[in-house]
PDB file of C-alpha atoms in Angstrom:
ATOM      1  CA  MET A  23     -10.020 -16.643   7.627  1.00  0.00           C
ATOM      2  CA  THR A  24      -8.776 -16.379  11.207  1.00  0.00           C
ATOM      3  CA  LYS A  25      -5.275 -17.655  11.889  1.00  0.00           C
ATOM      4  CA  LYS A  26      -4.333 -18.730  15.385  1.00  0.00           C
ATOM      5  CA  VAL A  27      -1.079 -17.433  16.827  1.00  0.00           C
ATOM      6  CA  LEU A  28       0.498 -18.526  20.132  1.00  0.00           C
ATOM      7  CA  LEU A  29       2.937 -16.072  21.723  1.00  0.00           C
ATOM      8  CA  VAL A  30       5.116 -17.841  24.295  1.00  0.00           C
ATOM      9  CA  GLY A  31       7.191 -15.861  26.825  1.00  0.00           C
ATOM     10  CA  GLU A  32       7.663 -12.080  26.886  1.00  0.00           C
ATOM     11  CA  SER A  33       6.961 -11.694  30.604  1.00  0.00           C
ATOM     12  CA  TRP A  34       9.036 -11.420  33.740  1.00  0.00           C
ATOM     13  CA  VAL A  35       8.927 -10.782  37.484  1.00  0.00           C
ATOM     14  CA  SER A  36      11.139  -8.155  39.143  1.00  0.00           C
ATOM     15  CA  SER A  37      12.075  -8.240  42.827  1.00  0.00           C
ATOM     16  CA  ALA A  38      13.360  -5.123  44.596  1.00  0.00           C
ATOM     17  CA  THR A  39      14.547  -4.270  48.108  1.00  0.00           C
ATOM     18  CA  HIS A  40      13.819  -0.756  49.326  1.00  0.00           C
ATOM     19  CA  TYR A  41      16.047   0.774  52.019  1.00  0.00           C
ATOM     20  CA  LYS A  42      14.761   3.690  54.107  1.00  0.00           C
ATOM     21  CA  GLY A  43      17.223   4.489  56.843  1.00  0.00           C
ATOM     22  CA  PHE A  44      17.153   1.692  59.408  1.00  0.00           C
ATOM     23  CA  ASP A  45      14.216  -0.059  57.725  1.00  0.00           C
ATOM     24  CA  GLN A  46      13.820  -2.034  54.538  1.00  0.00           C
ATOM     25  CA  PHE A  47      11.084  -3.860  52.673  1.00  0.00           C
ATOM     26  CA  GLY A  48      10.733  -5.836  49.487  1.00  0.00           C
ATOM     27  CA  SER A  49       8.391  -5.643  46.525  1.00  0.00           C
ATOM     28  CA  VAL A  50       7.690  -7.824  43.510  1.00  0.00           C
ATOM     29  CA  THR A  51       6.405  -6.578  40.148  1.00  0.00           C
ATOM     30  CA  PHE A  52       5.017  -8.629  37.243  1.00  0.00           C
ATOM     31  CA  HIS A  53       5.629  -7.315  33.727  1.00  0.00           C
ATOM     32  CA  LEU A  54       4.132  -8.123  30.327  1.00  0.00           C
ATOM     33  CA  GLY A  55       6.323  -7.003  27.441  1.00  0.00           C
ATOM     34  CA  ALA A  56       4.219  -7.677  24.363  1.00  0.00           C
ATOM     35  CA  GLU A  57       1.521  -5.039  24.747  1.00  0.00           C
ATOM     36  CA  PRO A  58       2.523  -3.263  21.482  1.00  0.00           C
ATOM     37  CA  LEU A  59       2.094  -6.507  19.534  1.00  0.00           C
ATOM     38  CA  VAL A  60      -1.173  -7.391  21.277  1.00  0.00           C
ATOM     39  CA  LYS A  61      -2.543  -3.965  20.377  1.00  0.00           C
ATOM     40  CA  ALA A  62      -1.282  -4.150  16.786  1.00  0.00           C
ATOM     41  CA  LEU A  63      -3.068  -7.461  16.159  1.00  0.00           C
ATOM     42  CA  GLU A  64      -6.398  -6.485  17.734  1.00  0.00           C
ATOM     43  CA  GLY A  65      -9.229  -6.826  15.217  1.00  0.00           C
ATOM     44  CA  SER A  66      -6.987  -8.475  12.628  1.00  0.00           C
ATOM     45  CA  GLU A  67      -7.183 -11.921  11.085  1.00  0.00           C
ATOM     46  CA  TYR A  68      -4.599 -13.101  13.636  1.00  0.00           C
ATOM     47  CA  GLU A  69      -6.137 -14.433  16.845  1.00  0.00           C
ATOM     48  CA  LEU A  70      -3.390 -14.116  19.443  1.00  0.00           C
ATOM     49  CA  THR A  71      -3.087 -16.300  22.536  1.00  0.00           C
ATOM     50  CA  TYR A  72      -0.540 -14.831  24.959  1.00  0.00           C
ATOM     51  CA  MET A  73       1.135 -17.441  27.201  1.00  0.00           C
ATOM     52  CA  PRO A  74       3.496 -15.717  29.678  1.00  0.00           C
ATOM     53  CA  ALA A  75       6.805 -17.396  30.455  1.00  0.00           C
ATOM     54  CA  HIS A  76       5.828 -18.697  33.912  1.00  0.00           C
ATOM     55  CA  GLU A  77       2.701 -20.323  32.469  1.00  0.00           C
ATOM     56  CA  ALA A  78       4.550 -21.857  29.521  1.00  0.00           C
ATOM     57  CA  VAL A  79       6.708 -23.918  31.891  1.00  0.00           C
ATOM     58  CA  GLU A  80       3.723 -26.189  32.497  1.00  0.00           C
ATOM     59  CA  LYS A  81       1.117 -25.160  29.923  1.00  0.00           C
ATOM     60  CA  LEU A  82       2.948 -25.213  26.594  1.00  0.00           C
ATOM     61  CA  PRO A  83       1.531 -28.371  24.997  1.00  0.00           C
ATOM     62  CA  PHE A  84       3.264 -31.705  25.448  1.00  0.00           C
ATOM     63  CA  GLU A  85       1.201 -33.319  22.640  1.00  0.00           C
ATOM     64  CA  MET A  86       1.211 -32.682  18.902  1.00  0.00           C
ATOM     65  CA  ALA A  87      -2.586 -32.517  18.702  1.00  0.00           C
ATOM     66  CA  GLU A  88      -2.555 -29.480  21.001  1.00  0.00           C
ATOM     67  CA  LEU A  89       0.173 -27.705  19.033  1.00  0.00           C
ATOM     68  CA  ASP A  90      -1.852 -28.320  15.879  1.00  0.00           C
ATOM     69  CA  ARG A  91      -4.449 -25.841  17.157  1.00  0.00           C
ATOM     70  CA  TYR A  92      -2.078 -23.045  16.136  1.00  0.00           C
ATOM     71  CA  ASP A  93      -0.935 -21.833  12.741  1.00  0.00           C
ATOM     72  CA  THR A  94       2.084 -19.954  14.128  1.00  0.00           C
ATOM     73  CA  ILE A  95       4.041 -20.058  17.376  1.00  0.00           C
ATOM     74  CA  ILE A  96       6.189 -17.122  18.505  1.00  0.00           C
ATOM     75  CA  LEU A  97       8.978 -17.751  21.019  1.00  0.00           C
ATOM     76  CA  SER A  98       9.939 -14.420  22.553  1.00  0.00           C
ATOM     77  CA  ASP A  99      12.373 -13.871  25.416  1.00  0.00           C
ATOM     78  CA  ILE A 100      11.956 -17.311  26.968  1.00  0.00           C
ATOM     79  CA  GLY A 101      14.906 -19.639  27.477  1.00  0.00           C
ATOM     80  CA  ALA A 102      15.090 -23.299  26.528  1.00  0.00           C
ATOM     81  CA  ASN A 103      15.252 -24.324  30.216  1.00  0.00           C
ATOM     82  CA  SER A 104      11.670 -23.156  30.729  1.00  0.00           C
ATOM     83  CA  LEU A 105      10.522 -25.838  28.296  1.00  0.00           C
ATOM     84  CA  LEU A 106      13.044 -28.505  29.274  1.00  0.00           C
ATOM     85  CA  LEU A 107      12.512 -28.366  33.042  1.00  0.00           C
ATOM     86  CA  PRO A 108       8.803 -28.410  33.939  1.00  0.00           C
ATOM     87  CA  PRO A 109       8.007 -29.347  37.570  1.00  0.00           C
ATOM     88  CA  GLU A 110       7.522 -33.022  36.668  1.00  0.00           C
ATOM     89  CA  VAL A 111      11.189 -33.159  35.644  1.00  0.00           C
ATOM     90  CA  TRP A 112      12.773 -30.546  37.923  1.00  0.00           C
ATOM     91  CA  LEU A 113      10.940 -31.428  41.143  1.00  0.00           C
ATOM     92  CA  HIS A 114       9.853 -35.041  40.675  1.00  0.00           C
ATOM     93  CA  SER A 115      12.441 -36.551  38.263  1.00  0.00           C
ATOM     94  CA  ARG A 116       9.730 -37.969  36.028  1.00  0.00           C
ATOM     95  CA  THR A 117       9.995 -38.226  32.265  1.00  0.00           C
ATOM     96  CA  VAL A 118       7.875 -36.069  29.962  1.00  0.00           C
ATOM     97  CA  PRO A 119       7.881 -35.470  26.189  1.00  0.00           C
ATOM     98  CA  ASN A 120      10.691 -33.186  25.045  1.00  0.00           C
ATOM     99  CA  ARG A 121       8.859 -30.073  23.847  1.00  0.00           C
ATOM    100  CA  LEU A 122      11.842 -28.823  21.850  1.00  0.00           C
ATOM    101  CA  LYS A 123      11.710 -32.012  19.773  1.00  0.00           C
ATOM    102  CA  LEU A 124       7.939 -31.653  19.561  1.00  0.00           C
ATOM    103  CA  LEU A 125       8.236 -28.095  18.188  1.00  0.00           C
ATOM    104  CA  LYS A 126      10.745 -29.293  15.604  1.00  0.00           C
ATOM    105  CA  ALA A 127       8.386 -32.049  14.453  1.00  0.00           C
ATOM    106  CA  TRP A 128       5.490 -29.575  14.382  1.00  0.00           C
ATOM    107  CA  VAL A 129       7.403 -27.228  12.079  1.00  0.00           C
ATOM    108  CA  GLU A 130       8.582 -30.120   9.914  1.00  0.00           C
ATOM    109  CA  LYS A 131       5.002 -31.088   9.156  1.00  0.00           C
ATOM    110  CA  GLY A 132       3.871 -27.564   8.334  1.00  0.00           C
ATOM    111  CA  GLY A 133       3.859 -25.230  11.348  1.00  0.00           C
ATOM    112  CA  GLY A 134       5.156 -21.664  11.280  1.00  0.00           C
ATOM    113  CA  LEU A 135       7.721 -20.718  13.951  1.00  0.00           C
ATOM    114  CA  LEU A 136       9.086 -17.258  14.751  1.00  0.00           C
ATOM    115  CA  MET A 137      11.826 -16.532  17.281  1.00  0.00           C
ATOM    116  CA  VAL A 138      11.957 -12.925  18.468  1.00  0.00           C
ATOM    117  CA  GLY A 139      15.062 -11.460  20.082  1.00  0.00           C
ATOM    118  CA  GLY A 140      15.622 -10.586  23.715  1.00  0.00           C
ATOM    119  CA  TYR A 141      17.751 -11.356  26.744  1.00  0.00           C
ATOM    120  CA  PHE A 142      16.446 -14.952  26.786  1.00  0.00           C
ATOM    121  CA  SER A 143      16.190 -15.539  23.035  1.00  0.00           C
ATOM    122  CA  PHE A 144      18.717 -17.265  20.778  1.00  0.00           C
ATOM    123  CA  GLN A 145      21.719 -17.643  23.153  1.00  0.00           C
ATOM    124  CA  GLY A 146      20.901 -14.595  25.279  1.00  0.00           C
ATOM    125  CA  ILE A 147      22.504 -12.870  28.224  1.00  0.00           C
ATOM    126  CA  ASP A 148      25.523 -14.806  29.561  1.00  0.00           C
ATOM    127  CA  GLY A 149      24.526 -17.571  27.115  1.00  0.00           C
ATOM    128  CA  LYS A 150      21.652 -18.550  29.420  1.00  0.00           C
ATOM    129  CA  ALA A 151      18.856 -18.752  26.836  1.00  0.00           C
ATOM    130  CA  ARG A 152      20.555 -21.930  25.579  1.00  0.00           C
ATOM    131  CA  TRP A 153      18.813 -22.385  22.224  1.00  0.00           C
ATOM    132  CA  ARG A 154      22.105 -23.318  20.545  1.00  0.00           C
ATOM    133  CA  ARG A 155      22.280 -26.951  19.372  1.00  0.00           C
ATOM    134  CA  THR A 156      18.659 -27.642  20.249  1.00  0.00           C
ATOM    135  CA  PRO A 157      15.971 -29.151  18.021  1.00  0.00           C
ATOM    136  CA  VAL A 158      14.343 -25.705  17.823  1.00  0.00           C
ATOM    137  CA  GLU A 159      17.552 -24.150  16.490  1.00  0.00           C
ATOM    138  CA  ASP A 160      17.577 -26.863  13.793  1.00  0.00           C
ATOM    139  CA  THR A 161      14.423 -25.352  12.319  1.00  0.00           C
ATOM    140  CA  LEU A 162      15.523 -21.697  12.338  1.00  0.00           C
ATOM    141  CA  PRO A 163      17.066 -19.874   9.364  1.00  0.00           C
ATOM    142  CA  VAL A 164      19.903 -18.775  11.670  1.00  0.00           C
ATOM    143  CA  THR A 165      22.244 -20.436  14.140  1.00  0.00           C
ATOM    144  CA  CYS A 166      23.077 -19.241  17.655  1.00  0.00           C
ATOM    145  CA  LEU A 167      26.480 -18.244  18.970  1.00  0.00           C
ATOM    146  CA  PRO A 168      27.967 -20.314  21.834  1.00  0.00           C
ATOM    147  CA  TYR A 169      28.160 -17.334  24.214  1.00  0.00           C
ATOM    148  CA  ASP A 170      26.402 -14.103  25.224  1.00  0.00           C
ATOM    149  CA  ASP A 171      25.095 -12.808  21.900  1.00  0.00           C
ATOM    150  CA  ARG A 172      23.671  -9.406  22.877  1.00  0.00           C
ATOM    151  CA  VAL A 173      24.615  -6.407  20.749  1.00  0.00           C
ATOM    152  CA  GLU A 174      23.665  -3.330  22.748  1.00  0.00           C
ATOM    153  CA  ILE A 175      23.396  -0.162  20.638  1.00  0.00           C
ATOM    154  CA  PRO A 176      22.700   2.766  22.988  1.00  0.00           C
ATOM    155  CA  GLU A 177      23.296   5.270  20.188  1.00  0.00           C
ATOM    156  CA  GLY A 178      20.570   3.578  18.135  1.00  0.00           C
ATOM    157  CA  THR A 179      20.599   1.961  14.731  1.00  0.00           C
ATOM    158  CA  VAL A 180      18.280   1.887  11.728  1.00  0.00           C
ATOM    159  CA  ALA A 181      17.489  -1.253   9.741  1.00  0.00           C
ATOM    160  CA  GLU A 182      18.999  -1.726   6.317  1.00  0.00           C
ATOM    161  CA  ILE A 183      16.507  -3.442   3.995  1.00  0.00           C
ATOM    162  CA  VAL A 184      18.148  -6.119   1.863  1.00  0.00           C
ATOM    163  CA  ALA A 185      15.227  -7.802   0.049  1.00  0.00           C
ATOM    164  CA  ARG A 186      12.830  -5.003  -0.846  1.00  0.00           C
ATOM    165  CA  ASP A 187      10.653  -7.169  -3.088  1.00  0.00           C
ATOM    166  CA  HIS A 188       9.977  -9.895  -0.537  1.00  0.00           C
ATOM    167  CA  PRO A 189       6.292 -10.139   0.571  1.00  0.00           C
ATOM    168  CA  VAL A 190       7.281  -9.473   4.195  1.00  0.00           C
ATOM    169  CA  MET A 191       8.556  -6.054   3.119  1.00  0.00           C
ATOM    170  CA  ALA A 192       5.322  -4.985   1.407  1.00  0.00           C
ATOM    171  CA  GLY A 193       4.495  -1.403   2.383  1.00  0.00           C
ATOM    172  CA  LEU A 194       7.612  -1.060   4.569  1.00  0.00           C
ATOM    173  CA  THR A 195      10.294   0.247   2.229  1.00  0.00           C
ATOM    174  CA  GLY A 196       9.097   3.787   1.565  1.00  0.00           C
ATOM    175  CA  GLN A 197      10.895   5.396   4.503  1.00  0.00           C
ATOM    176  CA  ALA A 198      13.617   4.747   7.070  1.00  0.00           C
ATOM    177  CA  TRP A 199      12.520   2.596   9.991  1.00  0.00           C
ATOM    178  CA  PRO A 200      12.599   4.079  13.519  1.00  0.00           C
ATOM    179  CA  PRO A 201      15.589   3.324  15.778  1.00  0.00           C
ATOM    180  CA  LEU A 202      16.501   0.027  17.343  1.00  0.00           C
ATOM    181  CA  LEU A 203      18.642  -0.208  20.480  1.00  0.00           C
ATOM    182  CA  GLY A 204      19.936  -3.745  20.217  1.00  0.00           C
ATOM    183  CA  VAL A 205      19.804  -7.231  18.708  1.00  0.00           C
ATOM    184  CA  ASN A 206      20.952 -10.774  19.332  1.00  0.00           C
ATOM    185  CA  GLU A 207      23.912 -11.621  17.118  1.00  0.00           C
ATOM    186  CA  VAL A 208      23.232 -14.728  15.044  1.00  0.00           C
ATOM    187  CA  GLU A 209      24.706 -16.340  11.939  1.00  0.00           C
ATOM    188  CA  LEU A 210      22.839 -17.069   8.729  1.00  0.00           C
ATOM    189  CA  ARG A 211      22.268 -20.733   8.074  1.00  0.00           C
ATOM    190  CA  SER A 212      24.019 -21.674   4.848  1.00  0.00           C
ATOM    191  CA  ASN A 213      21.347 -23.230   2.654  1.00  0.00           C
ATOM    192  CA  SER A 214      19.160 -22.174  -0.240  1.00  0.00           C
ATOM    193  CA  ASN A 215      16.005 -22.017   1.890  1.00  0.00           C
ATOM    194  CA  VAL A 216      17.248 -18.992   3.842  1.00  0.00           C
ATOM    195  CA  GLU A 217      16.726 -15.355   2.857  1.00  0.00           C
ATOM    196  CA  LEU A 218      18.082 -12.305   4.658  1.00  0.00           C
ATOM    197  CA  LEU A 219      15.497  -9.519   4.531  1.00  0.00           C
ATOM    198  CA  ALA A 220      17.008  -6.849   6.797  1.00  0.00           C
ATOM    199  CA  ARG A 221      20.226  -6.269   8.718  1.00  0.00           C
ATOM    200  CA  LEU A 222      22.086  -3.644  10.693  1.00  0.00           C
ATOM    201  CA  PRO A 223      24.269  -1.179   8.763  1.00  0.00           C
ATOM    202  CA  GLN A 224      27.747  -2.455   7.993  1.00  0.00           C
ATOM    203  CA  ASP A 225      29.377   0.183  10.198  1.00  0.00           C
ATOM    204  CA  GLN A 226      27.410  -1.272  13.131  1.00  0.00           C
ATOM    205  CA  GLY A 227      28.307  -4.869  12.390  1.00  0.00           C
ATOM    206  CA  GLY A 228      25.901  -5.738   9.575  1.00  0.00           C
ATOM    207  CA  PHE A 229      24.236  -8.304  11.864  1.00  0.00           C
ATOM    208  CA  PRO A 230      21.063 -10.062  10.627  1.00  0.00           C
ATOM    209  CA  LEU A 231      17.832  -8.439  11.798  1.00  0.00           C
ATOM    210  CA  LEU A 232      15.119 -10.312   9.906  1.00  0.00           C
ATOM    211  CA  VAL A 233      15.680 -13.704   8.270  1.00  0.00           C
ATOM    212  CA  VAL A 234      13.166 -16.168   6.842  1.00  0.00           C
ATOM    213  CA  GLY A 235      13.466 -19.764   5.736  1.00  0.00           C
ATOM    214  CA  SER A 236      11.802 -23.138   5.603  1.00  0.00           C
ATOM    215  CA  TYR A 237      12.165 -26.432   7.400  1.00  0.00           C
ATOM    216  CA  GLY A 238      10.414 -29.509   6.081  1.00  0.00           C
ATOM    217  CA  LYS A 239       6.899 -28.423   5.147  1.00  0.00           C
ATOM    218  CA  GLY A 240       6.960 -25.484   7.571  1.00  0.00           C
ATOM    219  CA  ARG A 241       8.307 -21.957   7.549  1.00  0.00           C
ATOM    220  CA  THR A 242      10.419 -20.202  10.153  1.00  0.00           C
ATOM    221  CA  ALA A 243      11.637 -16.670  10.776  1.00  0.00           C
ATOM    222  CA  ALA A 244      14.061 -14.898  13.092  1.00  0.00           C
ATOM    223  CA  TRP A 245      13.641 -11.286  14.204  1.00  0.00           C
ATOM    224  CA  THR A 246      16.738 -10.582  16.260  1.00  0.00           C
ATOM    225  CA  SER A 247      15.577  -7.396  17.995  1.00  0.00           C
ATOM    226  CA  ASP A 248      12.803  -7.099  20.563  1.00  0.00           C
ATOM    227  CA  ILE A 249       9.016  -7.177  20.289  1.00  0.00           C
ATOM    228  CA  GLY A 250       8.859  -3.938  22.303  1.00  0.00           C
ATOM    229  CA  PRO A 251      11.062  -1.883  24.641  1.00  0.00           C
ATOM    230  CA  HIS A 252      13.841  -1.847  25.563  1.00  0.00           C
ATOM    231  CA  TRP A 253      15.468  -2.793  22.243  1.00  0.00           C
ATOM    232  CA  LEU A 254      12.587  -1.295  20.276  1.00  0.00           C
ATOM    233  CA  SER A 255      12.404   2.445  20.768  1.00  0.00           C
ATOM    234  CA  PRO A 256       9.045   4.036  21.652  1.00  0.00           C
ATOM    235  CA  ALA A 257       9.104   5.556  18.163  1.00  0.00           C
ATOM    236  CA  PHE A 258       9.371   2.073  16.630  1.00  0.00           C
ATOM    237  CA  CYS A 259       6.435   0.759  18.671  1.00  0.00           C
ATOM    238  CA  ALA A 260       4.319   3.799  17.701  1.00  0.00           C
ATOM    239  CA  TRP A 261       5.337   3.624  14.029  1.00  0.00           C
ATOM    240  CA  GLU A 262       2.503   2.857  11.630  1.00  0.00           C
ATOM    241  CA  GLY A 263       4.729   0.190  10.071  1.00  0.00           C
ATOM    242  CA  TYR A 264       5.038  -1.725  13.355  1.00  0.00           C
ATOM    243  CA  GLY A 265       1.722  -3.542  12.966  1.00  0.00           C
ATOM    244  CA  ARG A 266       2.250  -4.051   9.249  1.00  0.00           C
ATOM    245  CA  LEU A 267       5.654  -5.638   9.890  1.00  0.00           C
ATOM    246  CA  TRP A 268       4.274  -8.262  12.261  1.00  0.00           C
ATOM    247  CA  LYS A 269       1.217  -8.958  10.129  1.00  0.00           C
ATOM    248  CA  ASN A 270       3.444  -9.385   7.084  1.00  0.00           C
ATOM    249  CA  ILE A 271       5.697 -11.827   8.949  1.00  0.00           C
ATOM    250  CA  LEU A 272       2.724 -13.812  10.232  1.00  0.00           C
ATOM    251  CA  GLY A 273       1.144 -13.758   6.781  1.00  0.00           C
ATOM    252  CA  TRP A 274       4.282 -15.182   5.206  1.00  0.00           C
ATOM    253  CA  LEU A 275       4.662 -17.840   7.903  1.00  0.00           C
ATOM    254  CA  THR A 276       1.086 -19.049   7.402  1.00  0.00           C
ATOM    255  CA  ALA A 277       0.850 -18.713   3.614  1.00  0.00           C
ATOM    256  CA  GLU A 278       0.109 -21.827   1.607  1.00  0.00           C
ATOM    257  CA  ARG A 279       3.150 -23.150  -0.214  1.00  0.00           C
TER     258      ARG A 279
END
């Protein structure tokens, strides 16, 4: 049975100025960051719709019936402002449904939500992702810090598996995982519905890496590293366990309870 997955975010635009002696010119480049995940899910039971960040500002559904088309929604490297300030609000000062509240209600009645780490996930760079104290944070198995939460690890780190028998870890515990280069620091939510599956080694902070939980009738998960480079090394993206990891997470999020 095909399960529908909506990936929101994981895109950006870079602007550069090039100086050549007296002269200069500018260039703009558009980037998609989820190609490893898109490739890993090709031909699988998970039908992925990829909604880049600039499109999500206006196109992420404002109505529950449209969200109900999806079994799982992934928020990856997109800040809360992108969903709170569509043009109707930002440019025209008109009211619209609050999509953060809508996502919370969608999870509460059975949806599966995954937040993936990045510079505009959780609280993000300079605290600008702003997911702390939002309705979306209410659903997650972790809470956000009130400030810049990036943990940059240029020397690399390797995940420490905590719950080897959890279904998400099926087929992933036989060898060390490839290196990670960073995570968002978060705190575990203190309730019985939350389970820590993987973390960083204690000598590198012991920060949560993969956490799962439930909210209402739905399930949620937090993966605090990236979906691809730069926090995921090329070796991690090429690892045979990469696709299995994401399929396992999606499988758990969409499993009948």
